[in-house]
Amino acid sequence: MFRGRGLIQITGWTNYTALMMALGIDCVEHPELIAQSAGVCRSAGWFWQTDGLNRWADAGDFDGVCDLVNLERKTPTVGDSNGYADRLALYESSRKMLL
């Protein structure tokens, strides 16, 4: 029920409850709300802010951001490499377009 949803894949009852309390989205009773357009972006923004990811992003530390996201999901460190090449390619492509 509390599987990964949203741009950053919010997981677990604890994160869903914290998100619900912070944003007023009843994703505990209706987890599909963070898989829909407004919830997708708001949940990612909440996660980013709550976990202080700007510190690593501003320093250009893509690996650090990935580590923090995966750590929050309680995935083993080796899980960080899962899909890493695709994430890095998307990051680099996005960075070129934005800068």
CSV table of N, CA and C in Angstrom, one decimal:
chain,number,residue,atom,x,y,z
A,1,MET,N,0.8,-1.2,0.0
A,1,MET,CA,0.0,0.0,0.0
A,1,MET,C,0.9,1.3,0.0
A,2,PHE,N,2.0,1.3,0.7
A,2,PHE,CA,2.8,2.5,0.8
A,2,PHE,C,4.1,2.3,0.0
A,3,ARG,N,3.9,1.8,-1.2
A,3,ARG,CA,5.0,1.6,-2.1
A,3,ARG,C,5.4,3.0,-2.7
A,4,GLY,N,6.5,3.0,-3.4
A,4,GLY,CA,7.0,4.2,-4.0
A,4,GLY,C,6.1,4.9,-5.0
A,5,ARG,N,5.8,6.2,-4.7
A,5,ARG,CA,5.0,7.0,-5.6
A,5,ARG,C,5.6,8.4,-5.6
A,6,GLY,N,5.4,9.1,-6.7
A,6,GLY,CA,5.9,10.5,-6.8
A,6,GLY,C,7.2,10.5,-7.6
A,7,LEU,N,7.7,11.7,-7.8
A,7,LEU,CA,9.0,11.8,-8.6
A,7,LEU,C,10.2,11.2,-7.8
A,8,ILE,N,10.1,11.3,-6.5
A,8,ILE,CA,11.2,10.7,-5.7
A,8,ILE,C,10.9,9.4,-5.1
A,9,GLN,N,9.7,8.9,-5.4
A,9,GLN,CA,9.3,7.6,-4.9
A,9,GLN,C,9.2,7.6,-3.4
A,10,ILE,N,8.3,8.3,-2.8
A,10,ILE,CA,8.0,8.3,-1.4
A,10,ILE,C,7.5,6.9,-1.0
A,11,THR,N,8.1,6.3,0.0
A,11,THR,CA,7.8,5.0,0.4
A,11,THR,C,7.5,4.9,1.9
A,12,GLY,N,6.8,3.9,2.3
A,12,GLY,CA,6.6,3.6,3.7
A,12,GLY,C,5.5,4.4,4.5
A,13,TRP,N,4.9,3.8,5.5
A,13,TRP,CA,3.9,4.5,6.2
A,13,TRP,C,4.4,5.7,6.9
A,14,THR,N,5.6,5.7,7.5
A,14,THR,CA,6.1,6.9,8.2
A,14,THR,C,6.2,8.1,7.2
A,15,ASN,N,6.8,7.9,6.0
A,15,ASN,CA,6.9,9.0,5.1
A,15,ASN,C,5.6,9.4,4.6
A,16,TYR,N,4.7,8.5,4.3
A,16,TYR,CA,3.3,8.9,3.9
A,16,TYR,C,2.6,9.7,5.0
A,17,THR,N,2.8,9.3,6.2
A,17,THR,CA,2.1,10.1,7.3
A,17,THR,C,2.7,11.5,7.5
A,18,ALA,N,4.1,11.5,7.4
A,18,ALA,CA,4.7,12.8,7.5
A,18,ALA,C,4.3,13.8,6.4
A,19,LEU,N,4.3,13.2,5.2
A,19,LEU,CA,3.8,14.0,4.0
A,19,LEU,C,2.4,14.5,4.2
A,20,MET,N,1.5,13.6,4.7
A,20,MET,CA,0.1,14.0,4.9
A,20,MET,C,0.1,15.2,5.9
A,21,MET,N,0.8,15.1,7.0
A,21,MET,CA,0.8,16.1,8.0
A,21,MET,C,1.4,17.4,7.5
A,22,ALA,N,2.4,17.4,6.7
A,22,ALA,CA,3.0,18.6,6.2
A,22,ALA,C,2.2,19.3,5.1
A,23,LEU,N,1.6,18.5,4.2
A,23,LEU,CA,1.0,19.1,3.0
A,23,LEU,C,-0.5,19.0,3.0
A,24,GLY,N,-1.1,18.3,4.0
A,24,GLY,CA,-2.5,18.2,4.0
A,24,GLY,C,-3.1,17.3,2.9
A,25,ILE,N,-2.3,16.4,2.4
A,25,ILE,CA,-2.8,15.5,1.4
A,25,ILE,C,-3.0,14.1,2.1
A,26,ASP,N,-4.2,13.7,2.1
A,26,ASP,CA,-4.6,12.4,2.8
A,26,ASP,C,-4.1,11.2,2.0
A,27,CYS,N,-2.8,11.1,1.9
A,27,CYS,CA,-2.2,10.0,1.2
A,27,CYS,C,-2.1,8.7,2.0
A,28,VAL,N,-2.4,8.8,3.3
A,28,VAL,CA,-2.4,7.5,4.1
A,28,VAL,C,-3.7,6.7,3.7
A,29,GLU,N,-4.8,7.4,3.6
A,29,GLU,CA,-6.1,6.8,3.2
A,29,GLU,C,-6.2,6.6,1.7
A,30,HIS,N,-5.5,7.5,1.0
A,30,HIS,CA,-5.6,7.6,-0.5
A,30,HIS,C,-4.2,7.7,-1.1
A,31,PRO,N,-3.4,6.7,-1.0
A,31,PRO,CA,-2.0,6.8,-1.5
A,31,PRO,C,-1.9,7.2,-2.9
A,32,GLU,N,-2.9,6.9,-3.7
A,32,GLU,CA,-2.9,7.3,-5.1
A,32,GLU,C,-2.8,8.8,-5.4
A,33,LEU,N,-3.1,9.6,-4.4
A,33,LEU,CA,-3.0,11.1,-4.5
A,33,LEU,C,-1.6,11.6,-4.8
A,34,ILE,N,-0.6,10.9,-4.3
A,34,ILE,CA,0.8,11.3,-4.6
A,34,ILE,C,1.3,10.7,-5.9
A,35,ALA,N,0.4,10.0,-6.6
A,35,ALA,CA,0.8,9.5,-8.0
A,35,ALA,C,0.1,10.3,-9.0
A,36,GLN,N,-0.7,11.3,-8.6
A,36,GLN,CA,-1.4,12.2,-9.5
A,36,GLN,C,-0.7,13.5,-9.7
A,37,SER,N,-1.0,14.2,-10.7
A,37,SER,CA,-0.2,15.4,-11.1
A,37,SER,C,0.3,16.3,-10.0
A,38,ALA,N,-0.6,16.9,-9.2
A,38,ALA,CA,-0.2,17.8,-8.2
A,38,ALA,C,0.5,17.1,-7.0
A,39,GLY,N,0.1,16.0,-6.7
A,39,GLY,CA,0.8,15.2,-5.6
A,39,GLY,C,2.2,14.8,-6.0
A,40,VAL,N,2.4,14.4,-7.2
A,40,VAL,CA,3.7,14.0,-7.7
A,40,VAL,C,4.7,15.1,-7.4
A,41,CYS,N,4.4,16.3,-7.8
A,41,CYS,CA,5.4,17.4,-7.6
A,41,CYS,C,5.5,17.9,-6.2
A,42,ARG,N,4.4,18.0,-5.5
A,42,ARG,CA,4.4,18.4,-4.1
A,42,ARG,C,5.1,17.4,-3.2
A,43,SER,N,4.9,16.2,-3.5
A,43,SER,CA,5.6,15.2,-2.6
A,43,SER,C,7.1,15.2,-2.8
A,44,ALA,N,7.6,15.4,-4.1
A,44,ALA,CA,9.0,15.5,-4.4
A,44,ALA,C,9.6,16.8,-3.7
A,45,GLY,N,8.9,17.9,-3.8
A,45,GLY,CA,9.3,19.1,-3.2
A,45,GLY,C,9.4,19.0,-1.7
A,46,TRP,N,8.4,18.4,-1.1
A,46,TRP,CA,8.4,18.1,0.4
A,46,TRP,C,9.6,17.3,0.7
A,47,PHE,N,9.9,16.2,0.0
A,47,PHE,CA,11.0,15.3,0.3
A,47,PHE,C,12.3,16.1,0.2
A,48,TRP,N,12.5,16.8,-0.9
A,48,TRP,CA,13.7,17.6,-1.2
A,48,TRP,C,13.9,18.6,0.0
A,49,GLN,N,12.9,19.3,0.4
A,49,GLN,CA,13.1,20.3,1.5
A,49,GLN,C,13.3,19.7,2.8
A,50,THR,N,12.5,18.7,3.1
A,50,THR,CA,12.6,18.0,4.4
A,50,THR,C,14.0,17.4,4.6
A,51,ASP,N,14.6,16.8,3.6
A,51,ASP,CA,15.8,16.1,3.7
A,51,ASP,C,17.0,17.0,3.4
A,52,GLY,N,16.8,18.3,3.1
A,52,GLY,CA,17.9,19.2,2.9
A,52,GLY,C,18.8,18.9,1.7
A,53,LEU,N,18.1,18.4,0.6
A,53,LEU,CA,18.9,18.0,-0.6
A,53,LEU,C,19.6,19.2,-1.3
A,54,ASN,N,19.2,20.4,-1.1
A,54,ASN,CA,19.8,21.6,-1.8
A,54,ASN,C,21.3,21.6,-1.5
A,55,ARG,N,21.7,21.3,-0.3
A,55,ARG,CA,23.1,21.4,0.1
A,55,ARG,C,24.0,20.6,-0.9
A,56,TRP,N,23.5,19.4,-1.2
A,56,TRP,CA,24.3,18.5,-2.1
A,56,TRP,C,24.1,19.0,-3.6
A,57,ALA,N,22.9,19.3,-3.9
A,57,ALA,CA,22.6,19.8,-5.3
A,57,ALA,C,23.3,21.0,-5.6
A,58,ASP,N,23.3,22.0,-4.7
A,58,ASP,CA,24.1,23.3,-5.0
A,58,ASP,C,25.5,23.0,-5.1
A,59,ALA,N,26.1,22.0,-4.5
A,59,ALA,CA,27.5,21.7,-4.6
A,59,ALA,C,27.7,20.8,-5.9
A,60,GLY,N,26.7,20.5,-6.6
A,60,GLY,CA,26.8,19.6,-7.8
A,60,GLY,C,27.1,18.2,-7.4
A,61,ASP,N,26.8,17.8,-6.2
A,61,ASP,CA,27.1,16.4,-5.8
A,61,ASP,C,25.9,15.5,-6.1
A,62,PHE,N,25.8,15.1,-7.3
A,62,PHE,CA,24.7,14.2,-7.8
A,62,PHE,C,24.8,12.9,-7.0
A,63,ASP,N,25.9,12.3,-6.8
A,63,ASP,CA,26.0,11.1,-6.0
A,63,ASP,C,25.5,11.2,-4.6
A,64,GLY,N,25.8,12.4,-4.0
A,64,GLY,CA,25.3,12.6,-2.6
A,64,GLY,C,23.8,12.7,-2.6
A,65,VAL,N,23.2,13.3,-3.6
A,65,VAL,CA,21.7,13.4,-3.6
A,65,VAL,C,21.2,12.0,-3.8
A,66,CYS,N,21.7,11.2,-4.7
A,66,CYS,CA,21.3,9.8,-4.9
A,66,CYS,C,21.4,9.0,-3.6
A,67,ASP,N,22.5,9.2,-2.9
A,67,ASP,CA,22.7,8.4,-1.7
A,67,ASP,C,21.7,8.8,-0.6
A,68,LEU,N,21.4,10.1,-0.5
A,68,LEU,CA,20.4,10.5,0.5
A,68,LEU,C,19.0,10.0,0.2
A,69,VAL,N,18.6,10.0,-1.1
A,69,VAL,CA,17.3,9.5,-1.5
A,69,VAL,C,17.2,8.0,-1.2
A,70,ASN,N,18.2,7.3,-1.6
A,70,ASN,CA,18.2,5.8,-1.3
A,70,ASN,C,18.3,5.5,0.1
A,71,LEU,N,19.1,6.2,0.9
A,71,LEU,CA,19.2,6.0,2.3
A,71,LEU,C,17.8,6.2,3.0
A,72,GLU,N,17.1,7.2,2.6
A,72,GLU,CA,15.8,7.5,3.2
A,72,GLU,C,14.8,6.3,2.9
A,73,ARG,N,15.0,5.6,1.8
A,73,ARG,CA,14.2,4.5,1.5
A,73,ARG,C,14.6,3.2,2.2
A,74,LYS,N,15.7,3.4,2.9
A,74,LYS,CA,16.3,2.2,3.7
A,74,LYS,C,16.7,1.1,2.7
A,75,THR,N,17.2,1.5,1.5
A,75,THR,CA,17.7,0.5,0.6
A,75,THR,C,19.2,0.4,0.9
A,76,PRO,N,19.8,-0.7,0.7
A,76,PRO,CA,21.2,-0.9,0.9
A,76,PRO,C,22.0,0.0,0.0
A,77,THR,N,23.2,0.3,0.4
A,77,THR,CA,24.1,1.2,-0.4
A,77,THR,C,24.2,0.7,-1.9
A,78,VAL,N,24.3,-0.7,-2.0
A,78,VAL,CA,24.4,-1.2,-3.4
A,78,VAL,C,23.2,-0.9,-4.2
A,79,GLY,N,22.1,-0.6,-3.6
A,79,GLY,CA,20.9,-0.2,-4.4
A,79,GLY,C,21.0,1.1,-5.1
A,80,ASP,N,22.0,1.9,-4.6
A,80,ASP,CA,22.2,3.2,-5.2
A,80,ASP,C,22.7,3.0,-6.7
A,81,SER,N,23.4,1.9,-7.0
A,81,SER,CA,23.8,1.7,-8.4
A,81,SER,C,22.7,1.3,-9.3
A,82,ASN,N,21.6,0.8,-8.8
A,82,ASN,CA,20.5,0.4,-9.6
A,82,ASN,C,19.9,1.5,-10.3
A,83,GLY,N,20.1,1.5,-11.7
A,83,GLY,CA,19.5,2.6,-12.5
A,83,GLY,C,20.4,3.9,-12.5
A,84,TYR,N,21.6,3.8,-11.9
A,84,TYR,CA,22.4,5.0,-11.8
A,84,TYR,C,22.8,5.6,-13.1
A,85,ALA,N,23.1,4.8,-14.1
A,85,ALA,CA,23.6,5.3,-15.4
A,85,ALA,C,22.4,6.1,-16.0
A,86,ASP,N,21.2,5.6,-15.9
A,86,ASP,CA,20.1,6.3,-16.5
A,86,ASP,C,19.8,7.6,-15.8
A,87,ARG,N,19.9,7.6,-14.4
A,87,ARG,CA,19.7,8.8,-13.7
A,87,ARG,C,20.7,9.9,-14.0
A,88,LEU,N,22.0,9.4,-14.1
A,88,LEU,CA,23.1,10.4,-14.4
A,88,LEU,C,22.9,11.0,-15.8
A,89,ALA,N,22.5,10.1,-16.8
A,89,ALA,CA,22.3,10.7,-18.1
A,89,ALA,C,21.1,11.7,-18.2
A,90,LEU,N,20.1,11.4,-17.4
A,90,LEU,CA,19.0,12.4,-17.4
A,90,LEU,C,19.4,13.7,-16.7
A,91,TYR,N,20.2,13.6,-15.6
A,91,TYR,CA,20.7,14.7,-14.9
A,91,TYR,C,21.6,15.6,-15.8
A,92,GLU,N,22.5,14.9,-16.5
A,92,GLU,CA,23.4,15.7,-17.4
A,92,GLU,C,22.6,16.4,-18.5
A,93,SER,N,21.7,15.7,-19.1
A,93,SER,CA,20.9,16.2,-20.1
A,93,SER,C,20.0,17.4,-19.6
A,94,SER,N,19.4,17.3,-18.5
A,94,SER,CA,18.7,18.4,-17.9
A,94,SER,C,19.5,19.6,-17.5
A,95,ARG,N,20.7,19.3,-17.0
A,95,ARG,CA,21.6,20.3,-16.6
A,95,ARG,C,22.0,21.2,-17.8
A,96,LYS,N,22.3,20.5,-18.9
A,96,LYS,CA,22.7,21.2,-20.2
A,96,LYS,C,21.6,22.1,-20.6
A,97,MET,N,20.3,21.7,-20.5
A,97,MET,CA,19.2,22.5,-21.0
A,97,MET,C,18.9,23.7,-20.1
A,98,LEU,N,19.2,23.5,-18.8
A,98,LEU,CA,18.9,24.5,-17.8
A,98,LEU,C,20.0,25.6,-17.6
A,99,LEU,N,21.2,25.2,-17.9
A,99,LEU,CA,22.3,26.1,-17.7
A,99,LEU,C,22.8,26.7,-18.9
